[in-house]
Amino acid sequence: MVPDAISQRGGDFCRIYQRDWGWYCVLGARGRVCRGNRANQNISGETAEIQVRNVVSRAEQLKRGVHLEYLTILWNLIEGGVAIGSGAAAGSIALVGFGVDSLIETSSGGVLLWRIQAERRGHDADALEKTASRLVGVCFLLLAAYVAADSIKTLLTHEKPQRTIVGMAVCVISIFVMPWLALSKRKLAKELNSSALAADSAQTSFCAYLSGIVLGGLALNALFQWWWADPIAALIMCPIIWKEGWKGLEGQRCAGCQ
């Protein structure tokens, strides 16, 4: 089948085909399908070139999103495993809770990876966005519920954070890694106009905050025996996390993505 238009950018190419309902683009050697506008219009000249550039640009943005989510999943699996292992060895509920948070963050990253890959295969972006937003919202609610339950349990049992070098090292690294990941996702969310990705970036930010809370709790307990600082700070964050979860379930668009 001979394409109605063709363009190449950044080593990739796009073949455009005209149909009654509009047009669609077959991108790259692997044949990923990208739908165009559904208006009944002919493609020619400058209009076709602009549309091709928009499609290819979005494909490149989606590819960046895949890389970010793979990195998020990989780091959280490592972080969660180390935190749970070191926390269990040291008897630290705070570290174990932080590890569970990392696994929840992994689930959120998996949801976004599915959403991005599905759009790259040509599925409708709006339908994917609604489903992904709700699933990420569920991850937020699970995170809020776990943090609240873990913090209350810590306060009731007077569980003091134990000193563990490995656990503290993971928290320190997370404080630097997670904000960078969150910022990268937030920028990409604006480019893609994706509230689901923006919510995922917020959850990544919460992971960084929890890293600081756990690290601060360990430090305050070691210096001043303030064992309650960690669970109190975590409880303060719970309403914020819960609110973000409800926004995701209701399918609300984030203001920063408009």
mmCIF file of C-alpha atoms in Angstrom:
data_model
loop_
_atom_site.group_PDB
_atom_site.id
_atom_site.type_symbol
_atom_site.label_atom_id
_atom_site.label_comp_id
_atom_site.label_asym_id
_atom_site.label_seq_id
_atom_site.Cartn_x
_atom_site.Cartn_y
_atom_site.Cartn_z
ATOM 1 C CA MET A 1 0.000 0.000 0.000
ATOM 2 C CA VAL A 2 1.450 3.341 -1.093
ATOM 3 C CA PRO A 3 1.310 6.005 1.666
ATOM 4 C CA ASP A 4 -0.294 9.391 1.008
ATOM 5 C CA ALA A 5 2.614 11.119 2.770
ATOM 6 C CA ILE A 6 5.873 10.160 4.431
ATOM 7 C CA SER A 7 8.278 11.949 6.746
ATOM 8 C CA GLN A 8 11.471 11.166 8.617
ATOM 9 C CA ARG A 9 12.713 12.658 11.885
ATOM 10 C CA GLY A 10 15.391 11.634 14.353
ATOM 11 C CA GLY A 11 16.182 8.409 12.485
ATOM 12 C CA ASP A 12 12.524 7.284 12.544
ATOM 13 C CA PHE A 13 9.992 7.526 9.748
ATOM 14 C CA CYS A 14 6.234 7.816 9.499
ATOM 15 C CA ARG A 15 3.938 6.680 6.667
ATOM 16 C CA ILE A 16 0.569 8.451 6.525
ATOM 17 C CA TYR A 17 -2.561 6.898 4.989
ATOM 18 C CA GLN A 18 -5.766 8.801 4.194
ATOM 19 C CA ARG A 19 -9.153 7.259 5.093
ATOM 20 C CA ASP A 20 -12.750 8.473 5.109
ATOM 21 C CA TRP A 21 -12.692 9.094 8.867
ATOM 22 C CA GLY A 22 -9.390 11.019 8.735
ATOM 23 C CA TRP A 23 -5.882 9.555 8.674
ATOM 24 C CA TYR A 24 -3.508 7.282 10.526
ATOM 25 C CA CYS A 25 0.255 6.961 10.701
ATOM 26 C CA VAL A 26 2.436 3.836 10.725
ATOM 27 C CA LEU A 27 5.526 4.842 12.679
ATOM 28 C CA GLY A 28 8.952 3.247 12.328
ATOM 29 C CA ALA A 29 10.132 -0.129 11.121
ATOM 30 C CA ARG A 30 8.082 -1.937 13.802
ATOM 31 C CA GLY A 31 4.872 -0.532 12.397
ATOM 32 C CA ARG A 32 3.439 1.183 15.476
ATOM 33 C CA VAL A 33 0.094 2.748 14.544
ATOM 34 C CA CYS A 34 -0.726 6.323 15.582
ATOM 35 C CA ARG A 35 -4.228 7.635 14.855
ATOM 36 C CA GLY A 36 -4.628 11.089 13.423
ATOM 37 C CA ASN A 37 -7.560 13.492 13.564
ATOM 38 C CA ARG A 38 -10.960 12.037 12.713
ATOM 39 C CA ALA A 39 -12.096 14.973 10.611
ATOM 40 C CA ASN A 40 -12.819 14.141 6.970
ATOM 41 C CA GLN A 41 -10.069 16.151 5.325
ATOM 42 C CA ASN A 42 -7.416 15.533 2.721
ATOM 43 C CA ILE A 43 -3.755 15.452 3.662
ATOM 44 C CA SER A 44 -1.415 17.430 1.496
ATOM 45 C CA GLY A 45 1.579 19.689 1.624
ATOM 46 C CA GLU A 46 2.253 21.697 4.766
ATOM 47 C CA THR A 47 -0.749 20.307 6.694
ATOM 48 C CA ALA A 48 0.507 16.747 6.327
ATOM 49 C CA GLU A 49 4.016 17.722 7.412
ATOM 50 C CA ILE A 50 2.733 19.478 10.551
ATOM 51 C CA GLN A 51 0.569 16.499 11.454
ATOM 52 C CA VAL A 52 3.446 14.097 10.905
ATOM 53 C CA ARG A 53 5.719 16.147 13.154
ATOM 54 C CA ASN A 54 3.086 16.191 15.887
ATOM 55 C CA VAL A 55 2.660 12.419 15.719
ATOM 56 C CA VAL A 56 6.403 11.727 15.684
ATOM 57 C CA SER A 57 6.982 14.232 18.515
ATOM 58 C CA ARG A 58 4.377 12.503 20.693
ATOM 59 C CA ALA A 59 5.902 9.122 19.862
ATOM 60 C CA GLU A 60 9.271 10.385 21.082
ATOM 61 C CA GLN A 61 7.656 11.697 24.287
ATOM 62 C CA LEU A 62 5.980 8.342 24.895
ATOM 63 C CA LYS A 63 9.328 6.617 24.412
ATOM 64 C CA ARG A 64 10.833 8.872 27.104
ATOM 65 C CA GLY A 65 7.933 7.964 29.359
ATOM 66 C CA VAL A 66 8.659 4.253 28.913
ATOM 67 C CA HIS A 67 12.292 4.792 29.923
ATOM 68 C CA LEU A 68 11.276 6.800 33.009
ATOM 69 C CA GLU A 69 8.788 4.157 34.159
ATOM 70 C CA TYR A 70 11.261 1.309 33.640
ATOM 71 C CA LEU A 71 13.784 3.243 35.731
ATOM 72 C CA THR A 72 11.128 3.889 38.403
ATOM 73 C CA ILE A 73 10.183 0.215 38.602
ATOM 74 C CA LEU A 74 13.805 -0.970 38.710
ATOM 75 C CA TRP A 75 14.831 1.472 41.446
ATOM 76 C CA ASN A 76 11.753 0.821 43.576
ATOM 77 C CA LEU A 77 12.253 -2.937 43.421
ATOM 78 C CA ILE A 78 15.844 -2.495 44.625
ATOM 79 C CA GLU A 79 14.869 0.128 47.208
ATOM 80 C CA GLY A 80 11.915 -1.886 48.496
ATOM 81 C CA GLY A 81 13.881 -5.107 48.812
ATOM 82 C CA VAL A 82 16.780 -3.477 50.658
ATOM 83 C CA ALA A 83 14.493 -1.424 52.935
ATOM 84 C CA ILE A 84 12.315 -4.387 53.913
ATOM 85 C CA GLY A 85 15.344 -6.633 54.451
ATOM 86 C CA SER A 86 17.330 -4.139 56.519
ATOM 87 C CA GLY A 87 14.211 -2.999 58.387
ATOM 88 C CA ALA A 88 13.279 -6.549 59.346
ATOM 89 C CA ALA A 89 16.847 -7.266 60.472
ATOM 90 C CA ALA A 90 16.961 -4.093 62.603
ATOM 91 C CA GLY A 91 13.395 -4.415 63.879
ATOM 92 C CA SER A 92 12.437 -1.062 62.334
ATOM 93 C CA ILE A 93 8.749 -0.714 61.416
ATOM 94 C CA ALA A 94 9.516 2.610 59.722
ATOM 95 C CA LEU A 95 11.966 1.030 57.288
ATOM 96 C CA VAL A 96 9.689 -1.918 56.554
ATOM 97 C CA GLY A 97 6.857 0.526 55.891
ATOM 98 C CA PHE A 98 9.105 2.509 53.578
ATOM 99 C CA GLY A 99 9.877 -0.699 51.689
ATOM 100 C CA VAL A 100 6.175 -1.475 51.286
ATOM 101 C CA ASP A 101 5.665 2.072 49.985
ATOM 102 C CA SER A 102 8.328 1.371 47.351
ATOM 103 C CA LEU A 103 6.420 -1.715 46.203
ATOM 104 C CA ILE A 104 3.201 0.332 45.926
ATOM 105 C CA GLU A 105 5.141 2.880 43.882
ATOM 106 C CA THR A 106 6.269 -0.008 41.662
ATOM 107 C CA SER A 107 2.602 -0.858 41.036
ATOM 108 C CA SER A 108 1.908 2.750 40.050
ATOM 109 C CA GLY A 109 4.880 2.683 37.681
ATOM 110 C CA GLY A 110 3.557 -0.540 36.158
ATOM 111 C CA VAL A 111 0.168 1.069 35.532
ATOM 112 C CA LEU A 112 1.771 4.010 33.739
ATOM 113 C CA LEU A 113 4.032 1.710 31.731
ATOM 114 C CA TRP A 114 0.944 -0.177 30.548
ATOM 115 C CA ARG A 115 -0.844 3.081 29.693
ATOM 116 C CA ILE A 116 2.080 4.453 27.651
ATOM 117 C CA GLN A 117 2.814 1.195 25.832
ATOM 118 C CA ALA A 118 -0.866 0.785 24.944
ATOM 119 C CA GLU A 119 -0.970 4.251 23.355
ATOM 120 C CA ARG A 120 2.207 3.466 21.430
ATOM 121 C CA ARG A 121 0.372 0.449 19.981
ATOM 122 C CA GLY A 122 -2.416 2.708 18.732
ATOM 123 C CA HIS A 123 -5.074 2.462 21.470
ATOM 124 C CA ASP A 124 -7.230 5.473 22.300
ATOM 125 C CA ALA A 125 -5.306 7.847 24.592
ATOM 126 C CA ASP A 126 -8.364 9.325 26.354
ATOM 127 C CA ALA A 127 -9.753 5.936 27.394
ATOM 128 C CA LEU A 128 -6.317 4.827 28.588
ATOM 129 C CA GLU A 129 -5.907 8.063 30.544
ATOM 130 C CA LYS A 130 -9.125 7.554 32.510
ATOM 131 C CA THR A 131 -8.312 3.943 33.384
ATOM 132 C CA ALA A 132 -4.714 4.734 34.348
ATOM 133 C CA SER A 133 -5.784 7.702 36.503
ATOM 134 C CA ARG A 134 -8.191 5.511 38.463
ATOM 135 C CA LEU A 135 -5.626 2.745 38.957
ATOM 136 C CA VAL A 136 -3.007 5.228 40.157
ATOM 137 C CA GLY A 137 -5.679 6.673 42.459
ATOM 138 C CA VAL A 138 -6.145 3.215 43.987
ATOM 139 C CA CYS A 139 -2.371 3.036 44.550
ATOM 140 C CA PHE A 140 -2.544 6.386 46.375
ATOM 141 C CA LEU A 141 -5.353 5.173 48.636
ATOM 142 C CA LEU A 142 -3.466 1.976 49.437
ATOM 143 C CA LEU A 143 -0.386 4.033 50.255
ATOM 144 C CA ALA A 144 -2.340 6.399 52.540
ATOM 145 C CA ALA A 145 -4.045 3.500 54.327
ATOM 146 C CA TYR A 146 -0.784 1.655 54.893
ATOM 147 C CA VAL A 147 1.139 4.717 56.107
ATOM 148 C CA ALA A 148 -1.697 5.626 58.515
ATOM 149 C CA ALA A 149 -2.006 2.091 59.898
ATOM 150 C CA ASP A 150 1.752 1.678 60.234
ATOM 151 C CA SER A 151 2.152 5.065 61.956
ATOM 152 C CA ILE A 152 -0.676 4.427 64.435
ATOM 153 C CA LYS A 153 0.756 1.009 65.231
ATOM 154 C CA THR A 154 4.177 2.574 65.830
ATOM 155 C CA LEU A 155 2.691 5.164 68.213
ATOM 156 C CA LEU A 156 0.673 2.581 70.132
ATOM 157 C CA THR A 157 3.558 0.136 70.519
ATOM 158 C CA HIS A 158 6.214 2.840 71.119
ATOM 159 C CA GLU A 159 8.338 1.223 68.431
ATOM 160 C CA LYS A 160 11.646 3.091 68.237
ATOM 161 C CA PRO A 161 13.493 3.291 64.907
ATOM 162 C CA GLN A 162 16.667 1.239 65.065
ATOM 163 C CA ARG A 163 19.965 2.375 63.631
ATOM 164 C CA THR A 164 20.834 0.600 60.382
ATOM 165 C CA ILE A 165 23.535 1.893 58.053
ATOM 166 C CA VAL A 166 22.174 0.081 54.988
ATOM 167 C CA GLY A 167 18.650 1.389 55.538
ATOM 168 C CA MET A 168 19.848 4.953 56.084
ATOM 169 C CA ALA A 169 21.992 4.752 52.928
ATOM 170 C CA VAL A 170 18.968 3.692 50.855
ATOM 171 C CA CYS A 171 16.965 6.630 52.236
ATOM 172 C CA VAL A 172 19.756 9.084 51.407
ATOM 173 C CA ILE A 173 20.037 7.812 47.822
ATOM 174 C CA SER A 174 16.255 7.929 47.435
ATOM 175 C CA ILE A 175 16.181 11.570 48.556
ATOM 176 C CA PHE A 176 18.321 12.429 45.524
ATOM 177 C CA VAL A 177 16.944 9.950 42.959
ATOM 178 C CA MET A 178 13.197 10.361 43.523
ATOM 179 C CA PRO A 179 12.938 14.175 43.135
ATOM 180 C CA TRP A 180 14.764 13.929 39.794
ATOM 181 C CA LEU A 181 12.403 11.193 38.617
ATOM 182 C CA ALA A 182 9.360 13.132 39.844
ATOM 183 C CA LEU A 183 10.457 16.318 38.066
ATOM 184 C CA SER A 184 11.140 14.452 34.819
ATOM 185 C CA LYS A 185 7.693 12.826 34.950
ATOM 186 C CA ARG A 186 5.993 16.126 35.776
ATOM 187 C CA LYS A 187 7.571 17.838 32.759
ATOM 188 C CA LEU A 188 6.606 14.961 30.484
ATOM 189 C CA ALA A 189 3.063 14.936 31.912
ATOM 190 C CA LYS A 190 2.637 18.552 30.796
ATOM 191 C CA GLU A 191 3.926 17.717 27.311
ATOM 192 C CA LEU A 192 1.560 14.744 26.991
ATOM 193 C CA ASN A 193 -1.292 16.451 28.892
ATOM 194 C CA SER A 194 -1.496 13.320 31.051
ATOM 195 C CA SER A 195 -3.111 13.600 34.481
ATOM 196 C CA ALA A 196 -2.229 9.944 35.152
ATOM 197 C CA LEU A 197 1.471 10.613 34.628
ATOM 198 C CA ALA A 198 1.214 13.781 36.739
ATOM 199 C CA ALA A 199 -0.346 11.721 39.548
ATOM 200 C CA ASP A 200 2.431 9.169 39.208
ATOM 201 C CA SER A 201 5.004 11.971 39.499
ATOM 202 C CA ALA A 202 3.263 13.130 42.696
ATOM 203 C CA GLN A 203 3.471 9.622 44.110
ATOM 204 C CA THR A 204 7.179 9.556 43.272
ATOM 205 C CA SER A 205 7.535 12.848 45.165
ATOM 206 C CA PHE A 206 5.765 11.332 48.184
ATOM 207 C CA CYS A 207 8.285 8.494 48.095
ATOM 208 C CA ALA A 208 11.066 11.088 48.388
ATOM 209 C CA TYR A 209 9.247 12.780 51.290
ATOM 210 C CA LEU A 210 8.841 9.449 53.067
ATOM 211 C CA SER A 211 12.560 8.805 52.578
ATOM 212 C CA GLY A 212 13.288 12.061 54.375
ATOM 213 C CA ILE A 213 10.766 11.258 57.113
ATOM 214 C CA VAL A 214 12.253 7.816 57.768
ATOM 215 C CA LEU A 215 15.790 9.202 57.722
ATOM 216 C CA GLY A 216 14.778 12.100 59.979
ATOM 217 C CA GLY A 217 13.045 9.740 62.386
ATOM 218 C CA LEU A 218 16.133 7.560 62.642
ATOM 219 C CA ALA A 219 18.339 10.628 63.183
ATOM 220 C CA LEU A 220 16.066 12.300 65.779
ATOM 221 C CA ASN A 221 15.761 9.084 67.722
ATOM 222 C CA ALA A 222 19.535 8.591 67.677
ATOM 223 C CA LEU A 223 20.259 12.177 68.779
ATOM 224 C CA PHE A 224 17.328 13.066 71.065
ATOM 225 C CA GLN A 225 15.381 9.808 71.560
ATOM 226 C CA TRP A 226 12.374 11.375 69.793
ATOM 227 C CA TRP A 227 10.959 8.038 68.661
ATOM 228 C CA TRP A 228 7.530 9.584 67.899
ATOM 229 C CA ALA A 229 8.804 12.093 65.294
ATOM 230 C CA ASP A 230 8.717 9.584 62.425
ATOM 231 C CA PRO A 231 5.089 8.352 62.809
ATOM 232 C CA ILE A 232 3.725 11.850 63.528
ATOM 233 C CA ALA A 233 5.308 13.284 60.376
ATOM 234 C CA ALA A 234 4.011 10.354 58.323
ATOM 235 C CA LEU A 235 0.462 10.851 59.663
ATOM 236 C CA ILE A 236 0.551 14.513 58.622
ATOM 237 C CA MET A 237 1.145 13.403 55.027
ATOM 238 C CA CYS A 238 -1.767 10.926 54.941
ATOM 239 C CA PRO A 239 -4.594 13.437 54.188
ATOM 240 C CA ILE A 240 -2.593 14.833 51.264
ATOM 241 C CA ILE A 241 -1.971 11.370 49.835
ATOM 242 C CA TRP A 242 -5.637 10.405 50.345
ATOM 243 C CA LYS A 243 -6.841 13.547 48.562
ATOM 244 C CA GLU A 244 -4.634 12.772 45.546
ATOM 245 C CA GLY A 245 -6.085 9.267 45.481
ATOM 246 C CA TRP A 246 -9.675 10.520 45.338
ATOM 247 C CA LYS A 247 -8.765 12.947 42.569
ATOM 248 C CA GLY A 248 -7.441 10.019 40.560
ATOM 249 C CA LEU A 249 -10.565 7.903 41.176
ATOM 250 C CA GLU A 250 -12.808 10.779 40.092
ATOM 251 C CA GLY A 251 -10.743 11.229 36.933
ATOM 252 C CA GLN A 252 -9.895 14.847 37.668
ATOM 253 C CA ARG A 253 -7.385 16.489 35.372
ATOM 254 C CA CYS A 254 -4.470 18.077 37.138
ATOM 255 C CA ALA A 255 -4.174 21.828 36.648
ATOM 256 C CA GLY A 256 -0.537 21.539 35.608
ATOM 257 C CA CYS A 257 -1.421 19.295 32.667
ATOM 258 C CA GLN A 258 -3.790 21.656 30.948
#
